[in-house]
Short mmCIF file of C-alpha atoms and ligand atoms in Angstrom, two decimals:
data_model
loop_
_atom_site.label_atom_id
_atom_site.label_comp_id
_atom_site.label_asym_id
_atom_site.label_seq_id
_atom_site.Cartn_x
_atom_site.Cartn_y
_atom_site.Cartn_z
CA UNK A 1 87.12 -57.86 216.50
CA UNK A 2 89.74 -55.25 215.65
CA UNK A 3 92.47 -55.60 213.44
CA UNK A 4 95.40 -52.76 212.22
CA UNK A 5 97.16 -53.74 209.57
CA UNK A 6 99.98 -51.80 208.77
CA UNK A 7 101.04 -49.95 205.27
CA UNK A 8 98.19 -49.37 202.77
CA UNK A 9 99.20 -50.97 199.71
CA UNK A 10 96.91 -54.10 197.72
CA UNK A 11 96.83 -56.42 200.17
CA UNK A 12 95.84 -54.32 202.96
CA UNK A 13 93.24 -53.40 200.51
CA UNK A 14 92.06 -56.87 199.44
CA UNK A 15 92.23 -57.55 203.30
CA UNK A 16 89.74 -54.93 203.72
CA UNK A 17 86.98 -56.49 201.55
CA UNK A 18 86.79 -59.54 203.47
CA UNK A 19 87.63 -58.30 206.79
CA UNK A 20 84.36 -55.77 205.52
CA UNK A 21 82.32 -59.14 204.60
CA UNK A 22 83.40 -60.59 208.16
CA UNK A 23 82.36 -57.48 210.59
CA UNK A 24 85.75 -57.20 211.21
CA UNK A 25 86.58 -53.66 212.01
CA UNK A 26 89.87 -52.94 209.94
CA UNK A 27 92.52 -49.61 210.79
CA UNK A 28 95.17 -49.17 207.95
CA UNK A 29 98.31 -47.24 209.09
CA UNK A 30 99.07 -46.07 205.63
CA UNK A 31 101.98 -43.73 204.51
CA UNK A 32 99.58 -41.40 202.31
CA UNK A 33 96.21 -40.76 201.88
CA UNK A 34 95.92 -41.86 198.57
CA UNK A 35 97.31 -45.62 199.13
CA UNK A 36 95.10 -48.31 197.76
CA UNK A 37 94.14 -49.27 201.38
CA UNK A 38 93.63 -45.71 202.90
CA UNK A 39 91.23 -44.97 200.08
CA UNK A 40 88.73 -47.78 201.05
CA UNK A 41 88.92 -47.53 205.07
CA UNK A 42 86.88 -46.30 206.77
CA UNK A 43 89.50 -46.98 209.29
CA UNK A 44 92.65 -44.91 208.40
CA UNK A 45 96.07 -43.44 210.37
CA UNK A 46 98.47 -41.46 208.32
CA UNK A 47 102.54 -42.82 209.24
CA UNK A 48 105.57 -44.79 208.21
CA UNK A 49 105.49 -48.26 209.03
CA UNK A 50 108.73 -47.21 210.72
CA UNK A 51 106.97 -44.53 212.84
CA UNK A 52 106.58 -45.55 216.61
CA UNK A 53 104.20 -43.07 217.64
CA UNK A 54 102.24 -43.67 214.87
CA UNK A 55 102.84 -47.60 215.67
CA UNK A 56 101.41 -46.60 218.89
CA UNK A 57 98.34 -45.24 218.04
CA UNK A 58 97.37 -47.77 215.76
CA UNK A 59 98.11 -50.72 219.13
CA UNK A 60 95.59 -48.21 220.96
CA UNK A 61 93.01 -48.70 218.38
CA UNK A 62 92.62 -52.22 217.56
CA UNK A 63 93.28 -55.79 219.23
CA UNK A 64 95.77 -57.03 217.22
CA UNK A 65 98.60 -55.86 214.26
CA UNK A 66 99.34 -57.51 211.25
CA UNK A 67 101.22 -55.91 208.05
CA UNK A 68 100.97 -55.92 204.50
CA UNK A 69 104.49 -55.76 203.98
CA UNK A 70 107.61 -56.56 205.08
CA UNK A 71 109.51 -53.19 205.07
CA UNK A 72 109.61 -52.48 209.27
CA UNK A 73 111.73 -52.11 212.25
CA UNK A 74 111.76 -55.40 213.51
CA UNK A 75 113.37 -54.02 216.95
CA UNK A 76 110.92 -51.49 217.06
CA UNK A 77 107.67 -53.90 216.48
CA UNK A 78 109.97 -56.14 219.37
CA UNK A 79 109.72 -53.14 222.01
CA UNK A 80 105.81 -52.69 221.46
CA UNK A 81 105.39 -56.62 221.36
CA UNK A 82 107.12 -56.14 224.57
CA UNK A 83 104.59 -53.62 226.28
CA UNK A 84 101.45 -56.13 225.54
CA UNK A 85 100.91 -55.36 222.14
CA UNK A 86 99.56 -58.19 219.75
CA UNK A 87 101.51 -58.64 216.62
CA UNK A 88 100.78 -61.76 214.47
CA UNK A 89 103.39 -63.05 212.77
CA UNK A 90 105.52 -61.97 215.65
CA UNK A 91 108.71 -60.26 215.33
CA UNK A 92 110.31 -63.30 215.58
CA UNK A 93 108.60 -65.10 212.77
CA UNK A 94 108.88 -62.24 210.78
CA UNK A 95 112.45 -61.62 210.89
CA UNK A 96 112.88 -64.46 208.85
CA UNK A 97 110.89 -62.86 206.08
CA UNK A 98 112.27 -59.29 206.75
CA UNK A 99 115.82 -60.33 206.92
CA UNK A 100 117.82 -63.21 203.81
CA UNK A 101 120.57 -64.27 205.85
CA UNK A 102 117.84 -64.85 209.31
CA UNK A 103 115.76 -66.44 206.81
CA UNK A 104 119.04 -68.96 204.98
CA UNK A 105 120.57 -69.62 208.67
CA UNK A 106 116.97 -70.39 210.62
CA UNK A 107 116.45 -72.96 207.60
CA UNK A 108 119.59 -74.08 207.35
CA UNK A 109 119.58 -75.60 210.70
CA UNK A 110 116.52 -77.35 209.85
CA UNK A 111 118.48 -78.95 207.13
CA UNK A 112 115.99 -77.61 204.73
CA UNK A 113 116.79 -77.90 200.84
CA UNK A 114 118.75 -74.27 199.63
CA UNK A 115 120.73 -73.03 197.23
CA UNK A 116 124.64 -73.18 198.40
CA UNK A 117 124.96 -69.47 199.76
CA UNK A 118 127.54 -67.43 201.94
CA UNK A 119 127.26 -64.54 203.86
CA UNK A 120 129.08 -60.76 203.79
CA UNK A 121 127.79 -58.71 206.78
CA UNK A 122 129.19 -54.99 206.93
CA UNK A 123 130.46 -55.89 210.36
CA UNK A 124 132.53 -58.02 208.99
CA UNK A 125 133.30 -57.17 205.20
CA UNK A 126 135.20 -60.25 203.52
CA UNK A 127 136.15 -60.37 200.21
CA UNK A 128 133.81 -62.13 198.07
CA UNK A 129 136.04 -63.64 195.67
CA UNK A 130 136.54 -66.81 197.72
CA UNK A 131 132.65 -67.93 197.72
CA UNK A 132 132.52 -67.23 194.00
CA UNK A 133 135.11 -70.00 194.06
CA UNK A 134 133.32 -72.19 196.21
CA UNK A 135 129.82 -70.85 194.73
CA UNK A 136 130.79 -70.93 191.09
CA UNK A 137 130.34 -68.26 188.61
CA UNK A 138 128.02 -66.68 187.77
CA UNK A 139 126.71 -65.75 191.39
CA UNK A 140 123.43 -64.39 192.91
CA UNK A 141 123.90 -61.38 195.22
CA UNK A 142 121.13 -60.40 197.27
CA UNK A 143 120.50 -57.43 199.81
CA UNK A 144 119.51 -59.52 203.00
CA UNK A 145 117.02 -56.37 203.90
CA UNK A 146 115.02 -54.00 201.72
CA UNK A 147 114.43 -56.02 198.20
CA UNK A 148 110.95 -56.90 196.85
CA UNK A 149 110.21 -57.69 193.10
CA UNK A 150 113.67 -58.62 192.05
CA UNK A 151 115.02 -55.45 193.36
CA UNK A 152 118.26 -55.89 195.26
CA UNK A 153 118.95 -59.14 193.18
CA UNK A 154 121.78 -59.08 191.36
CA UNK A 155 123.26 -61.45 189.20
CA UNK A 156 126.97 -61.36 188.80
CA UNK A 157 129.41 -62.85 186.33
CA UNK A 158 132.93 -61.72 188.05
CA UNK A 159 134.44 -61.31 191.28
CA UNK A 160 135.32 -57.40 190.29
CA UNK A 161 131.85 -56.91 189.61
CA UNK A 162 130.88 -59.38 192.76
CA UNK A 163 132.86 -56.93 194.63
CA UNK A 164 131.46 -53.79 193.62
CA UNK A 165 127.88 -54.87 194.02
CA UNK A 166 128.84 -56.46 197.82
CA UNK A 167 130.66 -52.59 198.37
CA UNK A 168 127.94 -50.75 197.14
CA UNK A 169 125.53 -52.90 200.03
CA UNK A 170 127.60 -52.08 202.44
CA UNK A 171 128.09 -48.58 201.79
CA UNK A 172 124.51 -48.47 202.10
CA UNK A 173 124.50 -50.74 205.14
CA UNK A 174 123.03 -53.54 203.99
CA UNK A 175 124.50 -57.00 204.42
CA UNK A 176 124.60 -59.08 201.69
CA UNK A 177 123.69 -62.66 201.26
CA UNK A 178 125.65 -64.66 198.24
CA UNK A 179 123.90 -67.72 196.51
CA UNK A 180 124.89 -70.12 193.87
CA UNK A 181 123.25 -69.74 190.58
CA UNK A 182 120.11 -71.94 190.74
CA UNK A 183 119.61 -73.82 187.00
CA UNK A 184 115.93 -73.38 187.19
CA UNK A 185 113.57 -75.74 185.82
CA UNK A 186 110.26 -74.01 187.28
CA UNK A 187 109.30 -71.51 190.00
CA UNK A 188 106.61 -72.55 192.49
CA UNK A 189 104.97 -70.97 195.43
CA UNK A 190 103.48 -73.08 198.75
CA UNK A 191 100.75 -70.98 201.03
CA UNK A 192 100.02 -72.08 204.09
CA UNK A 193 97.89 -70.58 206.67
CA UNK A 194 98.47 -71.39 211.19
CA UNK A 195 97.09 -70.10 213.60
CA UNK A 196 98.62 -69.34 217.25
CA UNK A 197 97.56 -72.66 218.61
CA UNK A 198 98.98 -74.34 215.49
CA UNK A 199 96.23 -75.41 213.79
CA UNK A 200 97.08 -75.31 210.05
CA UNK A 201 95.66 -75.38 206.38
CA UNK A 202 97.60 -75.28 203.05
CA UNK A 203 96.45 -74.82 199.86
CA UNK A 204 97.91 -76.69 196.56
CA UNK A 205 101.31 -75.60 195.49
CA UNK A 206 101.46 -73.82 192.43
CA UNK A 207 103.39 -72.78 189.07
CA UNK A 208 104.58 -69.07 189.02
CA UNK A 209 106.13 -67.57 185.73
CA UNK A 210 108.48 -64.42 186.91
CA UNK A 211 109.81 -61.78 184.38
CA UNK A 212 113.38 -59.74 185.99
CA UNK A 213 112.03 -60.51 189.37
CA UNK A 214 108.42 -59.41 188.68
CA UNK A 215 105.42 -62.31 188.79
CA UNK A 216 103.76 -62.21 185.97
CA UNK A 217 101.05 -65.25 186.02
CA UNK A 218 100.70 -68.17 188.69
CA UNK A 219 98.84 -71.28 187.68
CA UNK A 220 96.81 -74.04 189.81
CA UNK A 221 98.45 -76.63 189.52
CA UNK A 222 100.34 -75.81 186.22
CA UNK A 223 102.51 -78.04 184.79
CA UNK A 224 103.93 -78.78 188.21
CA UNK A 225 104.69 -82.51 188.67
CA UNK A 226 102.50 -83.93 191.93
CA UNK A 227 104.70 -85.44 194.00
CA UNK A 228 106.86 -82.12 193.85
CA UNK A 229 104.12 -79.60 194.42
CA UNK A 230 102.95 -82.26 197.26
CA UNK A 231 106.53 -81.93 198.81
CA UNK A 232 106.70 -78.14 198.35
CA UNK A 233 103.14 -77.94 200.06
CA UNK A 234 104.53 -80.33 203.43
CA UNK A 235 107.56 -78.19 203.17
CA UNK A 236 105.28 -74.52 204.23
CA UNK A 237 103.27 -76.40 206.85
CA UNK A 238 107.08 -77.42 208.29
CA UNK A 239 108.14 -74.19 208.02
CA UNK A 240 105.40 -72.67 209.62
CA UNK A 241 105.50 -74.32 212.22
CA UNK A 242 109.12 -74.34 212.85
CA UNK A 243 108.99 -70.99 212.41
CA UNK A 244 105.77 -70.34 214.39
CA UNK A 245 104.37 -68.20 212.08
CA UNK A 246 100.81 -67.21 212.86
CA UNK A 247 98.87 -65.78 209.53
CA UNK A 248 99.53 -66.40 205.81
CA UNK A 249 102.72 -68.03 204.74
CA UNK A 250 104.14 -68.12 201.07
CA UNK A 251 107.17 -70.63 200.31
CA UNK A 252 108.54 -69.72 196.92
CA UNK A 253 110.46 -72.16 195.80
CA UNK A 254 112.64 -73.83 192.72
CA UNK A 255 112.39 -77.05 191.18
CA UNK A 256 116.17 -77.69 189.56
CA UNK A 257 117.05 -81.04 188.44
CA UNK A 258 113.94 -82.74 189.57
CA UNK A 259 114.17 -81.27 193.11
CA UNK A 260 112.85 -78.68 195.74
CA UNK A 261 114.85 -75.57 196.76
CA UNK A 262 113.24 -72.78 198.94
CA UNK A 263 114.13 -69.62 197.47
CA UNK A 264 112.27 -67.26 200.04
CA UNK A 265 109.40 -66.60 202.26
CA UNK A 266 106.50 -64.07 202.58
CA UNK A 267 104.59 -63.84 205.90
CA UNK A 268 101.37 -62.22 204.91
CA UNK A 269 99.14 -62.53 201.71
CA UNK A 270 101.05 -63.41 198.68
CA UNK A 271 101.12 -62.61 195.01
CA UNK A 272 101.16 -66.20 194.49
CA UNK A 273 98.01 -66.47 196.45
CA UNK A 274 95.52 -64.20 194.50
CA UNK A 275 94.06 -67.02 192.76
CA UNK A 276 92.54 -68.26 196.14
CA UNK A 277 89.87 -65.58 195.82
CA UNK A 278 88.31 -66.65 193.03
CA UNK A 279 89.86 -70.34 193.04
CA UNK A 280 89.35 -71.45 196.80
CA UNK A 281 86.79 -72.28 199.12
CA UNK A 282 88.33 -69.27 201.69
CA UNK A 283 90.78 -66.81 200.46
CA UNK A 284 94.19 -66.39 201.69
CA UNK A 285 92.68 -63.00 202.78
CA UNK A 286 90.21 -64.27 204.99
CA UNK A 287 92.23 -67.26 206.33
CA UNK A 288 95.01 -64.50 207.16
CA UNK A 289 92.63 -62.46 208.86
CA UNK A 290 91.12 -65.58 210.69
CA UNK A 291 94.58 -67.02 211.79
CA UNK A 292 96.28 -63.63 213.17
CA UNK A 293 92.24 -63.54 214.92
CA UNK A 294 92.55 -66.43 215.94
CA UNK A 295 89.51 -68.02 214.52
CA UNK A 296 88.73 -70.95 213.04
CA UNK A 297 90.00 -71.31 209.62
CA UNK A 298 88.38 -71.28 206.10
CA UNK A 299 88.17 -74.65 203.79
CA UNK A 300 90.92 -74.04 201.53
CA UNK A 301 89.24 -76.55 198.88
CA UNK A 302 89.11 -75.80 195.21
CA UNK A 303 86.56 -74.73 193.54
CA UNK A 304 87.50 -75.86 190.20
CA UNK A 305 90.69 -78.17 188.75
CA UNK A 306 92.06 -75.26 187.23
CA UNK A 307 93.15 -71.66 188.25
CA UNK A 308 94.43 -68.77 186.56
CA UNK A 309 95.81 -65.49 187.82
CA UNK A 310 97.38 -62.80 185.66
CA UNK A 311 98.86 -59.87 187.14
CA UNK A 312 97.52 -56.62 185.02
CA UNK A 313 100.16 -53.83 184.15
CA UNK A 314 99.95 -50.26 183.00
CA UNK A 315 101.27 -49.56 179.65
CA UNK A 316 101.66 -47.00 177.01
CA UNK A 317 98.93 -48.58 174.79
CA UNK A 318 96.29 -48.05 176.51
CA UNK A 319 95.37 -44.24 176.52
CA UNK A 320 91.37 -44.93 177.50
CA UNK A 321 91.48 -47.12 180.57
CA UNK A 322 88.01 -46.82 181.20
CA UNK A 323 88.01 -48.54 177.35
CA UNK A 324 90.16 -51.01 177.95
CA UNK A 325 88.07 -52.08 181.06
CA UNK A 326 85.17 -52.57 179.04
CA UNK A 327 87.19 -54.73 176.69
CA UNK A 328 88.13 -56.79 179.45
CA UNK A 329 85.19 -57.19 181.02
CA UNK A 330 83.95 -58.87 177.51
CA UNK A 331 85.94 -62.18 178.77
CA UNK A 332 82.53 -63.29 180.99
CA UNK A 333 84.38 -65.75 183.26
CA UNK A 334 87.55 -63.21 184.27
CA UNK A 335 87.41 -62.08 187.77
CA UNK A 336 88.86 -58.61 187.63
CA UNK A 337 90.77 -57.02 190.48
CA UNK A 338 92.31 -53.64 190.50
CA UNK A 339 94.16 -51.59 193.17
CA UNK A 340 92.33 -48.23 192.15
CA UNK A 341 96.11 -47.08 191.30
CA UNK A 342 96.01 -44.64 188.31
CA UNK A 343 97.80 -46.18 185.29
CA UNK A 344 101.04 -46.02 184.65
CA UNK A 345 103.77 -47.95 182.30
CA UNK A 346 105.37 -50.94 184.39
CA UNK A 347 102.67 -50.19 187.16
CA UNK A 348 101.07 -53.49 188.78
CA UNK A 349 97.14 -52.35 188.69
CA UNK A 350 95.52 -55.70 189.83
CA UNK A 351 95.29 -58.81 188.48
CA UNK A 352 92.81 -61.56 187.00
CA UNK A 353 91.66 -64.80 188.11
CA UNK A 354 89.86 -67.61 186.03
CA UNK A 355 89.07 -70.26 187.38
CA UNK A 356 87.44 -73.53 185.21
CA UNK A 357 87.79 -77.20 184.37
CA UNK A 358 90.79 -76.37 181.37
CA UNK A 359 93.67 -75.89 182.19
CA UNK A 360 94.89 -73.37 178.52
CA UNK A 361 91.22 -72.13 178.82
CA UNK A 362 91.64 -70.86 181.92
CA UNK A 363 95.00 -69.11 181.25
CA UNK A 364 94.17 -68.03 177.88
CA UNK A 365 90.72 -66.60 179.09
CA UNK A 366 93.15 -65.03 182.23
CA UNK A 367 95.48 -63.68 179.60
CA UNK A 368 93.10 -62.18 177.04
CA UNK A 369 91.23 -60.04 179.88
CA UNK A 370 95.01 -58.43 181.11
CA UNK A 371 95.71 -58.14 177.28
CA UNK A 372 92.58 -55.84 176.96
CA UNK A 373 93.86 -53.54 179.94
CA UNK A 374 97.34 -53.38 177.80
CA UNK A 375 99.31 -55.64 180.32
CA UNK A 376 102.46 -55.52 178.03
CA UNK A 377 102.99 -59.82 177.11
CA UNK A 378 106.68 -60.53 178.08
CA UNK A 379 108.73 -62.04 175.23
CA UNK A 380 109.85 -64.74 177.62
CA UNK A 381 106.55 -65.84 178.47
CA UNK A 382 105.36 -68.91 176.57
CA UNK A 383 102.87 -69.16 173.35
CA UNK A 384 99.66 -69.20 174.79
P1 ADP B 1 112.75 -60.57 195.83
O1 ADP B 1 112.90 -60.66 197.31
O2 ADP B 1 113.13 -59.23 195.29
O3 ADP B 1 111.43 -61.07 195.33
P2 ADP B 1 113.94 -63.12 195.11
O4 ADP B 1 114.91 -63.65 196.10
O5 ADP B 1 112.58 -63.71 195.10
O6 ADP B 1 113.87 -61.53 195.24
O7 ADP B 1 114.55 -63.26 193.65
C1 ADP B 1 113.89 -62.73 192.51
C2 ADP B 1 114.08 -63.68 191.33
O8 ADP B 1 115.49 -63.84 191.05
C3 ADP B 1 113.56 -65.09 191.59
O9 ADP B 1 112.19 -65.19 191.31
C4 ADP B 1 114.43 -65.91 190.64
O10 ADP B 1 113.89 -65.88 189.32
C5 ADP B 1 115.76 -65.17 190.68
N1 ADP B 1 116.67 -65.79 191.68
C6 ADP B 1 116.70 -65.53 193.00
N2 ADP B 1 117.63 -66.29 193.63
C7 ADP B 1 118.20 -67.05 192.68
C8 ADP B 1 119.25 -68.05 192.69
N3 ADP B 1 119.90 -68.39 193.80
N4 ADP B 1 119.56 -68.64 191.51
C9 ADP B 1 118.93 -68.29 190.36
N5 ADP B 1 117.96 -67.37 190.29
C10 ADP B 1 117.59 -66.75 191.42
#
């Protein structure tokens, strides 16, 4: 069993450990030596995601391709689907998580609940003035390629503003998708795993807490209500397979005025899925690397009522890491994971799962141990 996964970042990483516990034999096509991944391979090429000889090499090697991000030429990864190679999620699938407006227009003709939302392509550049009318100010304008963490989100009170951000896409060449400002109650995330034959398993929906874009803790089950993280979990396995998405699948969604809207989707492992390492009978890594395998998949059970994950940042005030790892590690029921990425303000370095029968245990526990590593706490974020 061969599998090439392609960039080199965290996930490939955390791929690595259990593809290392399976036997699976894992190549990372990683940008540069020194990418989380490419440091703990034993398995490593050195290209762009974007690189087609490089692209090539990596098909040679292994039995089947799968990513770690989303940032590639979906025509390219078409053309060497096209000559026999194995992809999983296919090009097809994937162009739905690559691409905004794919993702809004394959959805929308599923009738599935969205925010109201227009579209500006550069081919054909209308003013945007008119959907802020039928939108309603203030408006969300999103790149439809390219954006990851809240980057290439932009939130926009005025059409002269609207304008300028919609001009400044296009002068890149980047179309531009246009929602309606969501009044959002609570942000939640579905994972689902499918294989190519369709079999299926999802895991509980949970609560996510996002600062400017960036997740900052998810919690299992949260404060979510049941019969809404019960629809948002049917509504991944129905995208999945509509979509006939073969690996990991995150759903992240909105809950505004007591209802489900799918925000966007994630077709590999997902920040919102962490927890299942420490929280789950199989990880999302494992079932990921099962699915695009095509092996049977992992119970995704709990292993306790109540999960924790805290994403760990780099700040000024910590000047000793190796310190503040000790002081961490004081918190005996935090499961630490770190990228091996030097610190760095604003860096995302790993994160923490607890896992436990309290829910505030849990999260406080989760929260103390990213304190100690000097994960700055956001303002916005709740007491604990
Ligand atoms: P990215 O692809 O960069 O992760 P998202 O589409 O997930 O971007 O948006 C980032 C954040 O912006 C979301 O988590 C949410 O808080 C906010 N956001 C996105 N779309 C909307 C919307 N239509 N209405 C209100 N807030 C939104």
């Amino acid at each position: 069993m061969r599998v090439g996964v392609i960039g080199g970042g965290q996930l490939a990483r955390m791929l690595l450990e259990d593809a290392s516990r399976l036997g699976i034999e894992a190549t990372i096509l990683a940008e540069h030596a020194d990418d989380g991944a490419a440091k703990e391979a034993s398995r490593v090429l050195l290209g762009a995601a974007t690189d087609e000889a490089a692209l090539r090499r990596l098909a040679h090697e292994v039995d089947v391709i799968t990513l770690d991000h989303e940032l590639v030429d979906l025509e390219m990864l078409g053309e060497l689907e096209a000559s026999g190679v194995i992809i999983r999620p296919s090009p097809h699938a994937l162009r739905c998580a690559v691409d905004k407006i794919e993702m809004r227009t394959e959805l929308g003709k599923a009738s599935l609940p969205m925010p109201a939302y227009g579209i500006i392509t550069t081919s054909d550049p209308t003013d945007v003035a008119p959907l802020g009318e039928r939108l309603g100010w203030p408006l969300v304008i999103k790149a439809a390629r390219g954006g990851y963490d809240g980057r290439g989100v932009f939130v926009v009170d005025d059409a002269k503003r609207a304008q300028a951000v919609v001009d400044e896409l296009h002068a890149a060449g980047i179309d531009v998708l246009v929602e309606e400002k969501v009044a959002i109650d609570q942000e939640l995330a579905a994972l689902v795993v499918r294989r190519p034959g369709g079999q299926s398993a999802s895991w509980p929906a949970v609560e996510t807490a996002q600062v400017g874009g960036v997740c900052r803790e998810v919690l299992v089950p949260g404060s979510l209500d049941g019969s809404l993280a019960a629809q948002a979990e049917a509504l991944a396995v129905t995208i999945a397979e509509l979509l006939g998405v073969v690996g990991i699948l995150a759903v992240e969604l909105f809950v505004t005025n007591g209802r489900l809207v799918i925000n966007e989707l994630a077709m590999r492992p997902h920040n919102s899925g962490h927890w299942t390492q420490d929280g789950s009978v199989t990880s999302q890594f494992e079932n990921h690397l099962r699915a695009v395998l095509d092996l049977p998949l992992g119970s995704t059970r709990l292993t306790a009522d109540h999960v924790a994950s805290v994403n760990v940042f780099g700040s000024d005030d910590v000047s000793d890491f190796d310190h503040a790892l000790a002081d961490s590690l004081v918190i005996p029921d935090a499961k630490l994971h770190l990228y091996g990425k030097s610190p760095r303000p604003g860096r995302k370095l790993g994160h923490v799962n607890v896992a436990g029968a309290d829910g505030p245990t849990v999260r406080r526990h989760a929260w103390m141990a990213a304190l100690a590593l000097g994960t700055p706490m956001p303002p916005e974020m709740e007491e604990l």
